[in-house]
Each structure stands twice: as C-alpha cells, then as structure tokens.
PDB file of C-alpha atoms in Angstrom:
ATOM      1  CA  UNK A 143       2.365   7.381   6.706  1.00 71.00           C
ATOM      2  CA  UNK A 144      -1.058   6.385   5.479  1.00 78.00           C
ATOM      3  CA  UNK A 145      -3.806   5.928   8.034  1.00 90.00           C
ATOM      4  CA  UNK A 146      -7.388   4.746   7.791  1.00 94.00           C
ATOM      5  CA  UNK A 147      -9.965   5.543  10.463  1.00 96.00           C
ATOM      6  CA  UNK A 148     -13.326   3.882  10.891  1.00 96.00           C
ATOM      7  CA  UNK A 149     -15.015   5.562  13.842  1.00 95.00           C
ATOM      8  CA  UNK A 150     -18.071   3.305  14.116  1.00 94.00           C
ATOM      9  CA  UNK A 151     -17.208   0.014  15.863  1.00 92.00           C
ATOM     10  CA  UNK A 152     -20.767  -1.195  15.415  1.00 95.00           C
ATOM     11  CA  UNK A 153     -23.947  -0.117  13.675  1.00 95.00           C
ATOM     12  CA  UNK A 154     -27.526  -1.304  13.393  1.00 97.00           C
ATOM     13  CA  UNK A 155     -29.831  -0.783  10.421  1.00 97.00           C
ATOM     14  CA  UNK A 156     -33.374  -1.848   9.717  1.00 97.00           C
ATOM     15  CA  UNK A 157     -33.840  -4.241   6.829  1.00 97.00           C
ATOM     16  CA  UNK A 158     -34.572  -2.412   3.532  1.00 97.00           C
ATOM     17  CA  UNK A 159     -33.146   0.856   4.862  1.00 97.00           C
ATOM     18  CA  UNK A 160     -29.963   2.493   3.557  1.00 98.00           C
ATOM     19  CA  UNK A 161     -26.874   2.741   5.749  1.00 97.00           C
ATOM     20  CA  UNK A 162     -23.615   4.695   5.546  1.00 98.00           C
ATOM     21  CA  UNK A 163     -20.378   3.341   6.962  1.00 98.00           C
ATOM     22  CA  UNK A 164     -17.792   6.016   7.629  1.00 97.00           C
ATOM     23  CA  UNK A 165     -14.158   5.961   6.550  1.00 98.00           C
ATOM     24  CA  UNK A 166     -11.617   8.753   6.695  1.00 97.00           C
ATOM     25  CA  UNK A 167      -8.037   8.532   5.548  1.00 96.00           C
ATOM     26  CA  UNK A 168      -4.838  10.446   5.885  1.00 93.00           C
ATOM     27  CA  UNK A 169      -2.217  10.596   3.170  1.00 89.00           C
ATOM     28  CA  UNK A 170       0.001  13.196   1.570  1.00 88.00           C
ATOM     29  CA  UNK A 171       0.210  11.209  -1.647  1.00 89.00           C
ATOM     30  CA  UNK A 172      -1.995  12.646  -4.441  1.00 91.00           C
ATOM     31  CA  UNK A 173      -2.432   9.216  -6.058  1.00 91.00           C
ATOM     32  CA  UNK A 174      -4.083   6.479  -4.053  1.00 93.00           C
ATOM     33  CA  UNK A 175      -6.831   3.890  -4.125  1.00 93.00           C
ATOM     34  CA  UNK A 176      -9.630   3.246  -1.680  1.00 95.00           C
ATOM     35  CA  UNK A 177     -11.272  -0.124  -1.125  1.00 95.00           C
ATOM     36  CA  UNK A 178     -14.098  -1.621   0.872  1.00 96.00           C
ATOM     37  CA  UNK A 179     -14.237  -5.256   1.944  1.00 96.00           C
ATOM     38  CA  UNK A 180     -16.949  -7.293   3.615  1.00 97.00           C
ATOM     39  CA  UNK A 181     -16.124 -10.033   6.092  1.00 96.00           C
ATOM     40  CA  UNK A 182     -19.116 -12.205   7.026  1.00 96.00           C
ATOM     41  CA  UNK A 183     -19.071 -14.450  10.071  1.00 94.00           C
ATOM     42  CA  UNK A 184     -17.639 -17.239   7.909  1.00 93.00           C
ATOM     43  CA  UNK A 185     -14.408 -15.241   7.787  1.00 93.00           C
ATOM     44  CA  UNK A 186     -13.611 -14.685   4.124  1.00 93.00           C
ATOM     45  CA  UNK A 187     -12.692 -11.237   2.827  1.00 94.00           C
ATOM     46  CA  UNK A 188     -14.969 -10.161  -0.012  1.00 94.00           C
ATOM     47  CA  UNK A 189     -14.021  -7.213  -2.225  1.00 92.00           C
ATOM     48  CA  UNK A 190     -16.924  -4.781  -2.631  1.00 95.00           C
ATOM     49  CA  UNK A 191     -15.847  -1.580  -4.324  1.00 94.00           C
ATOM     50  CA  UNK A 192     -12.845   0.485  -5.426  1.00 93.00           C
ATOM     51  CA  UNK A 193     -12.318   4.239  -5.913  1.00 94.00           C
ATOM     52  CA  UNK A 194      -9.210   5.809  -7.387  1.00 93.00           C
ATOM     53  CA  UNK A 195      -8.159   9.234  -6.162  1.00 93.00           C
ATOM     54  CA  UNK A 196      -8.389  10.684  -9.663  1.00 93.00           C
ATOM     55  CA  UNK A 197     -11.754   9.149 -10.485  1.00 92.00           C
ATOM     56  CA  UNK A 198     -14.284  11.897 -11.183  1.00 89.00           C
ATOM     57  CA  UNK A 199     -17.356   9.841 -10.466  1.00 94.00           C
ATOM     58  CA  UNK A 200     -18.226   8.045  -7.246  1.00 95.00           C
ATOM     59  CA  UNK A 201     -17.855   4.286  -7.642  1.00 95.00           C
ATOM     60  CA  UNK A 202     -20.953   2.118  -7.629  1.00 95.00           C
ATOM     61  CA  UNK A 203     -21.397  -1.657  -7.614  1.00 94.00           C
ATOM     62  CA  UNK A 204     -24.977  -2.811  -7.389  1.00 96.00           C
ATOM     63  CA  UNK A 205     -26.339  -1.800  -3.970  1.00 97.00           C
ATOM     64  CA  UNK A 206     -22.928  -0.458  -2.908  1.00 97.00           C
ATOM     65  CA  UNK A 207     -21.729   3.042  -3.620  1.00 97.00           C
ATOM     66  CA  UNK A 208     -18.725   4.943  -2.376  1.00 97.00           C
ATOM     67  CA  UNK A 209     -19.310   8.538  -1.318  1.00 96.00           C
ATOM     68  CA  UNK A 210     -15.879   9.977  -2.116  1.00 96.00           C
ATOM     69  CA  UNK A 211     -15.169  13.459  -0.738  1.00 95.00           C
ATOM     70  CA  UNK A 212     -11.559  14.120  -1.581  1.00 93.00           C
ATOM     71  CA  UNK A 213     -11.207  17.472   0.171  1.00 93.00           C
ATOM     72  CA  UNK A 214     -12.538  15.977   3.392  1.00 95.00           C
ATOM     73  CA  UNK A 215     -10.502  12.787   2.883  1.00 95.00           C
ATOM     74  CA  UNK A 216     -13.522  10.602   3.365  1.00 96.00           C
ATOM     75  CA  UNK A 217     -14.655   7.494   1.496  1.00 97.00           C
ATOM     76  CA  UNK A 218     -17.914   6.377   3.047  1.00 98.00           C
ATOM     77  CA  UNK A 219     -19.635   3.188   1.927  1.00 98.00           C
ATOM     78  CA  UNK A 220     -23.355   3.449   1.282  1.00 98.00           C
ATOM     79  CA  UNK A 221     -25.416   0.275   1.204  1.00 98.00           C
ATOM     80  CA  UNK A 222     -28.893   0.779  -0.178  1.00 96.00           C
ATOM     81  CA  UNK A 223     -31.875  -1.426   0.705  1.00 95.00           C
ATOM     82  CA  UNK A 224     -30.094  -3.403   3.424  1.00 97.00           C
ATOM     83  CA  UNK A 225     -30.581  -7.150   3.518  1.00 97.00           C
ATOM     84  CA  UNK A 226     -30.105  -9.605   6.369  1.00 97.00           C
ATOM     85  CA  UNK A 227     -27.121 -11.017   4.497  1.00 97.00           C
ATOM     86  CA  UNK A 228     -25.392  -7.643   4.770  1.00 98.00           C
ATOM     87  CA  UNK A 229     -24.727  -8.314   8.458  1.00 98.00           C
ATOM     88  CA  UNK A 230     -20.928  -8.520   8.602  1.00 97.00           C
ATOM     89  CA  UNK A 231     -17.721  -6.664   9.392  1.00 97.00           C
ATOM     90  CA  UNK A 232     -16.821  -4.016   6.856  1.00 97.00           C
ATOM     91  CA  UNK A 233     -13.269  -2.821   6.313  1.00 96.00           C
ATOM     92  CA  UNK A 234     -12.066   0.278   4.559  1.00 96.00           C
ATOM     93  CA  UNK A 235      -8.553   0.093   3.086  1.00 95.00           C
ATOM     94  CA  UNK A 236      -6.212   2.105   0.917  1.00 94.00           C
ATOM     95  CA  UNK A 237      -3.029   1.878  -1.069  1.00 91.00           C
ATOM     96  CA  UNK A 238      -0.915   4.557  -2.670  1.00 84.00           C
ATOM     97  CA  UNK A 239       0.928   5.182  -5.901  1.00 78.00           C
ATOM     98  CA  UNK A 240       3.728   2.753  -6.530  1.00 78.00           C
ATOM     99  CA  UNK A 241       2.531   0.234  -3.982  1.00 84.00           C
ATOM    100  CA  UNK A 242      -0.003  -2.554  -4.012  1.00 86.00           C
ATOM    101  CA  UNK A 243      -0.193  -3.413  -0.329  1.00 89.00           C
ATOM    102  CA  UNK A 244      -3.221  -2.257   1.627  1.00 92.00           C
ATOM    103  CA  UNK A 245      -3.554  -0.371   4.878  1.00 92.00           C
ATOM    104  CA  UNK A 246      -6.782  -1.297   6.665  1.00 94.00           C
ATOM    105  CA  UNK A 247      -9.055   0.417   9.128  1.00 94.00           C
ATOM    106  CA  UNK A 248     -10.206  -1.481  12.201  1.00 94.00           C
ATOM    107  CA  UNK A 249     -13.605  -2.223  10.756  1.00 95.00           C
ATOM    108  CA  UNK A 250     -17.292  -1.603  11.461  1.00 96.00           C
ATOM    109  CA  UNK A 251     -19.640  -4.386  12.482  1.00 96.00           C
ATOM    110  CA  UNK A 252     -22.986  -3.931  10.742  1.00 98.00           C
ATOM    111  CA  UNK A 253     -26.065  -5.704  12.041  1.00 98.00           C
ATOM    112  CA  UNK A 254     -29.230  -5.704   9.943  1.00 98.00           C
ATOM    113  CA  UNK A 255     -32.428  -5.987  11.962  1.00 97.00           C
ATOM    114  CA  UNK A 256     -35.485  -7.702  10.449  1.00 95.00           C
TER     115      UNK A 256
ATOM    116  CA  UNK B 152     -11.610 -20.751 -12.287  1.00 84.00           C
ATOM    117  CA  UNK B 153      -8.582 -18.997 -10.848  1.00 85.00           C
ATOM    118  CA  UNK B 154      -8.364 -19.011  -7.093  1.00 92.00           C
ATOM    119  CA  UNK B 155      -6.174 -18.456  -4.065  1.00 95.00           C
ATOM    120  CA  UNK B 156      -5.889 -21.193  -1.476  1.00 96.00           C
ATOM    121  CA  UNK B 157      -4.325 -21.471   1.952  1.00 98.00           C
ATOM    122  CA  UNK B 158      -3.297 -24.502   3.950  1.00 97.00           C
ATOM    123  CA  UNK B 159      -3.782 -25.605   6.575  1.00 97.00           C
ATOM    124  CA  UNK B 160      -7.053 -23.859   7.423  1.00 97.00           C
ATOM    125  CA  UNK B 161      -6.565 -24.483  11.124  1.00 97.00           C
ATOM    126  CA  UNK B 162      -3.407 -25.273  13.057  1.00 97.00           C
ATOM    127  CA  UNK B 163      -2.469 -25.646  16.682  1.00 98.00           C
ATOM    128  CA  UNK B 164       1.209 -25.606  17.574  1.00 97.00           C
ATOM    129  CA  UNK B 165       3.435 -25.165  20.578  1.00 97.00           C
ATOM    130  CA  UNK B 166       5.624 -22.256  21.546  1.00 97.00           C
ATOM    131  CA  UNK B 167       9.057 -22.450  19.954  1.00 97.00           C
ATOM    132  CA  UNK B 168       8.124 -24.662  17.017  1.00 97.00           C
ATOM    133  CA  UNK B 169       8.674 -23.625  13.414  1.00 97.00           C
ATOM    134  CA  UNK B 170       5.459 -23.329  11.430  1.00 98.00           C
ATOM    135  CA  UNK B 171       4.906 -22.773   7.718  1.00 98.00           C
ATOM    136  CA  UNK B 172       1.629 -21.576   6.275  1.00 98.00           C
ATOM    137  CA  UNK B 173       1.097 -22.178   2.572  1.00 98.00           C
ATOM    138  CA  UNK B 174      -0.464 -19.812   0.052  1.00 98.00           C
ATOM    139  CA  UNK B 175      -1.064 -20.760  -3.583  1.00 98.00           C
ATOM    140  CA  UNK B 176      -2.718 -18.656  -6.275  1.00 97.00           C
ATOM    141  CA  UNK B 177      -3.629 -19.501  -9.840  1.00 95.00           C
ATOM    142  CA  UNK B 178      -4.361 -15.920 -10.935  1.00 91.00           C
ATOM    143  CA  UNK B 179      -0.786 -15.582 -12.190  1.00 93.00           C
ATOM    144  CA  UNK B 180      -0.511 -12.388 -10.142  1.00 94.00           C
ATOM    145  CA  UNK B 181       2.925 -10.911  -9.531  1.00 94.00           C
ATOM    146  CA  UNK B 182       1.943  -9.345  -6.203  1.00 95.00           C
ATOM    147  CA  UNK B 183       1.301 -11.447  -3.120  1.00 96.00           C
ATOM    148  CA  UNK B 184       0.771 -10.459   0.510  1.00 96.00           C
ATOM    149  CA  UNK B 185       0.422 -11.878   3.984  1.00 97.00           C
ATOM    150  CA  UNK B 186      -1.753 -10.175   6.600  1.00 97.00           C
ATOM    151  CA  UNK B 187      -2.716 -11.078  10.110  1.00 97.00           C
ATOM    152  CA  UNK B 188      -6.068 -10.220  11.654  1.00 97.00           C
ATOM    153  CA  UNK B 189      -6.495  -9.632  15.351  1.00 94.00           C
ATOM    154  CA  UNK B 190      -9.451  -8.246  17.291  1.00 84.00           C
ATOM    155  CA  UNK B 191      -9.196  -4.485  17.551  1.00 78.00           C
ATOM    156  CA  UNK B 192      -6.461  -4.187  14.925  1.00 80.00           C
ATOM    157  CA  UNK B 193      -8.087  -5.009  11.619  1.00 86.00           C
ATOM    158  CA  UNK B 194      -5.670  -6.538   9.126  1.00 93.00           C
ATOM    159  CA  UNK B 195      -1.996  -5.732   9.339  1.00 95.00           C
ATOM    160  CA  UNK B 196       0.627  -6.405   6.695  1.00 95.00           C
ATOM    161  CA  UNK B 197       3.330  -8.949   7.553  1.00 97.00           C
ATOM    162  CA  UNK B 198       5.295  -9.422   4.307  1.00 97.00           C
ATOM    163  CA  UNK B 199       4.749  -8.867   0.636  1.00 96.00           C
ATOM    164  CA  UNK B 200       6.296  -9.785  -2.707  1.00 96.00           C
ATOM    165  CA  UNK B 201       6.107  -8.086  -6.095  1.00 94.00           C
ATOM    166  CA  UNK B 202       7.564 -10.999  -8.009  1.00 94.00           C
ATOM    167  CA  UNK B 203       9.804 -14.041  -7.944  1.00 97.00           C
ATOM    168  CA  UNK B 204      12.798 -13.599  -5.637  1.00 96.00           C
ATOM    169  CA  UNK B 205      11.348 -10.318  -4.324  1.00 96.00           C
ATOM    170  CA  UNK B 206      10.281 -10.078  -0.669  1.00 97.00           C
ATOM    171  CA  UNK B 207       9.635  -7.080   1.570  1.00 96.00           C
ATOM    172  CA  UNK B 208       8.808  -6.492   5.220  1.00 96.00           C
ATOM    173  CA  UNK B 209       5.494  -5.083   6.273  1.00 94.00           C
ATOM    174  CA  UNK B 210       4.252  -3.413   9.430  1.00 92.00           C
ATOM    175  CA  UNK B 211       4.474  -6.482  11.694  1.00 95.00           C
ATOM    176  CA  UNK B 212       7.247  -8.639  10.194  1.00 97.00           C
ATOM    177  CA  UNK B 213       9.212  -9.555  13.336  1.00 96.00           C
ATOM    178  CA  UNK B 214       9.267 -13.326  13.824  1.00 97.00           C
ATOM    179  CA  UNK B 215       8.067 -14.063  10.278  1.00 98.00           C
ATOM    180  CA  UNK B 216       9.777 -14.779   6.966  1.00 97.00           C
ATOM    181  CA  UNK B 217       8.694 -15.467   3.403  1.00 98.00           C
ATOM    182  CA  UNK B 218      10.312 -16.700   0.221  1.00 97.00           C
ATOM    183  CA  UNK B 219       9.136 -16.472  -3.387  1.00 97.00           C
ATOM    184  CA  UNK B 220      10.594 -19.111  -5.673  1.00 97.00           C
ATOM    185  CA  UNK B 221       7.755 -19.089  -8.221  1.00 97.00           C
ATOM    186  CA  UNK B 222       4.787 -16.913  -9.178  1.00 97.00           C
ATOM    187  CA  UNK B 223       2.130 -19.132  -7.594  1.00 97.00           C
ATOM    188  CA  UNK B 224       3.370 -19.583  -4.016  1.00 98.00           C
ATOM    189  CA  UNK B 225       4.304 -17.397  -1.060  1.00 98.00           C
ATOM    190  CA  UNK B 226       4.801 -19.529   2.072  1.00 98.00           C
ATOM    191  CA  UNK B 227       4.898 -17.759   5.436  1.00 98.00           C
ATOM    192  CA  UNK B 228       7.235 -19.170   8.079  1.00 98.00           C
ATOM    193  CA  UNK B 229       7.137 -18.511  11.788  1.00 97.00           C
ATOM    194  CA  UNK B 230      10.674 -19.260  12.844  1.00 94.00           C
ATOM    195  CA  UNK B 231       9.899 -19.885  16.522  1.00 97.00           C
ATOM    196  CA  UNK B 232       6.193 -19.610  17.237  1.00 97.00           C
ATOM    197  CA  UNK B 233       5.118 -17.370  20.109  1.00 97.00           C
ATOM    198  CA  UNK B 234       1.723 -17.041  21.798  1.00 97.00           C
ATOM    199  CA  UNK B 235       1.520 -13.478  20.453  1.00 96.00           C
ATOM    200  CA  UNK B 236       1.375 -14.977  16.962  1.00 97.00           C
ATOM    201  CA  UNK B 237      -1.975 -16.624  17.644  1.00 97.00           C
ATOM    202  CA  UNK B 238      -4.088 -14.999  14.945  1.00 97.00           C
ATOM    203  CA  UNK B 239      -5.939 -15.465  11.683  1.00 97.00           C
ATOM    204  CA  UNK B 240      -3.614 -15.208   8.701  1.00 98.00           C
ATOM    205  CA  UNK B 241      -4.757 -14.092   5.272  1.00 97.00           C
ATOM    206  CA  UNK B 242      -2.869 -14.406   2.039  1.00 97.00           C
ATOM    207  CA  UNK B 243      -3.787 -12.104  -0.832  1.00 96.00           C
ATOM    208  CA  UNK B 244      -2.740 -11.587  -4.428  1.00 96.00           C
ATOM    209  CA  UNK B 245      -3.223  -8.736  -6.846  1.00 92.00           C
ATOM    210  CA  UNK B 246      -2.446  -7.479 -10.293  1.00 83.00           C
ATOM    211  CA  UNK B 247      -3.202  -3.756 -10.350  1.00 75.00           C
ATOM    212  CA  UNK B 248      -6.285  -2.903  -8.334  1.00 73.00           C
ATOM    213  CA  UNK B 249      -7.938  -6.325  -8.337  1.00 72.00           C
ATOM    214  CA  UNK B 250      -7.111  -7.895  -4.983  1.00 83.00           C
ATOM    215  CA  UNK B 251      -8.195 -11.344  -3.917  1.00 92.00           C
ATOM    216  CA  UNK B 252      -7.910 -12.920  -0.492  1.00 95.00           C
ATOM    217  CA  UNK B 253      -7.522 -16.525   0.494  1.00 96.00           C
ATOM    218  CA  UNK B 254      -9.912 -18.113   3.001  1.00 96.00           C
ATOM    219  CA  UNK B 255      -7.554 -17.595   5.943  1.00 96.00           C
ATOM    220  CA  UNK B 256      -5.627 -19.838   8.338  1.00 97.00           C
ATOM    221  CA  UNK B 257      -6.478 -19.825  12.028  1.00 97.00           C
ATOM    222  CA  UNK B 258      -3.263 -20.421  13.979  1.00 98.00           C
ATOM    223  CA  UNK B 259      -3.192 -21.108  17.695  1.00 97.00           C
ATOM    224  CA  UNK B 260       0.138 -21.132  19.539  1.00 97.00           C
ATOM    225  CA  UNK B 261      -0.037 -22.810  22.962  1.00 96.00           C
TER     226      UNK B 261
END
C-alpha cells in the first residue's frame, strides 16, 4: 500500500527566507505522481506542484520547486523567498499508475514570521 | 470559468438522520472523489468514481454511499449520521493529473 509521511507537524520561517517541507513516500509501483497542496486558514485546497515518477527534471512553479530524490523516495517542497501569505498547512500527496485517487500525508503547518 | 462547487457549506444534523452532501463540477471531468479531513489524519478517501454509473469504495467508506448518474454530480450520502462523521468533507475532480477541489462542507453531527 502507498504511504506518505510528513515528519514536520509545524515549521517557522523568517519572511524572505527559503524553506523546505519534507515528504517521504513508500510505494512498490514504478509509476506514480507526487503532488503538493496548500491549505490556508480559509480552508480551500490549492494545488501547487506536480512531479511524475519518470520526470527527469525537478518540477518548478514560480517560487515553488519540488526536490525529487527517487532513490530516497523523497519529494520535498522548497518555497523560495517566503511571504506572509505562505502561512498555511501544506499537504504532500501521491497517486499511482492506473489510479487517480490521492493518498495524503498528515500535513505540515508553516508559519512565516515577519 | 469551470469550477467545482459543494453544498451546503455548513450543516448541523442529529445522530441517525440521513444527510446528503452535493458536489457539482463543470470541468467535464470523468473522475470525482470525496475526502474527509480530520485533525491529525490529513485527507482520507471516502468514495470515488471514474465515470457515470461507476462508484468505488475508498479507505473510510463505512457509513457512506455515492451514486453517479451524470458526469457533473457526485452526491455523498450518510445513511445514518454518527458523531464520528463530524468532519470537513471535500469533493474533488480530475482528468489526468489536474486535480481540483471544492471549497469543502463542514458537517457537525450532534
């Protein structure tokens, strides 16, 4: 069975600094997708970034990048130049070949300090 | 613009009552999902559908049912609401890797 682990329940980062949110996963399937979502205090789930298991390059979307280390089964989210609006819960999730449903980690609460 | 909506956004009900949460998407996605979010558990899959007349159980399906009579809608029914079903419920739809979530429904079972 697929499993996602986010070991940091909460993190603090100074405004304008970079921060890395950890995510490790466990699957025996060679084909899978990895996702990161942001959930601000308003509650909506906002898609941030996607990485496929066969993608050669690390995914990037603006200030978000995914540090994909396949051999270590890690898919860490890097946020560069943190902003106060980045304060939120962040969820790592994955799916696997032949399926579209997501398995989520328990999330990391990021707080950006002015 | 295409969107995914949920109704109601908030609901309070009593133990034992039947409750239906609506989910409607205009993306024309074949795949639709229901998740529940509880503190300490992240989001967990309740049911999902890959097309009309197709429904499948997820990780936490006991006490819930869904039906898919058209592409746009996947209503979630709690047959006999229990206090353990107090949660925030998210509907999602996808076509390939693009996945979009509704705004969520906060359900309280007293």
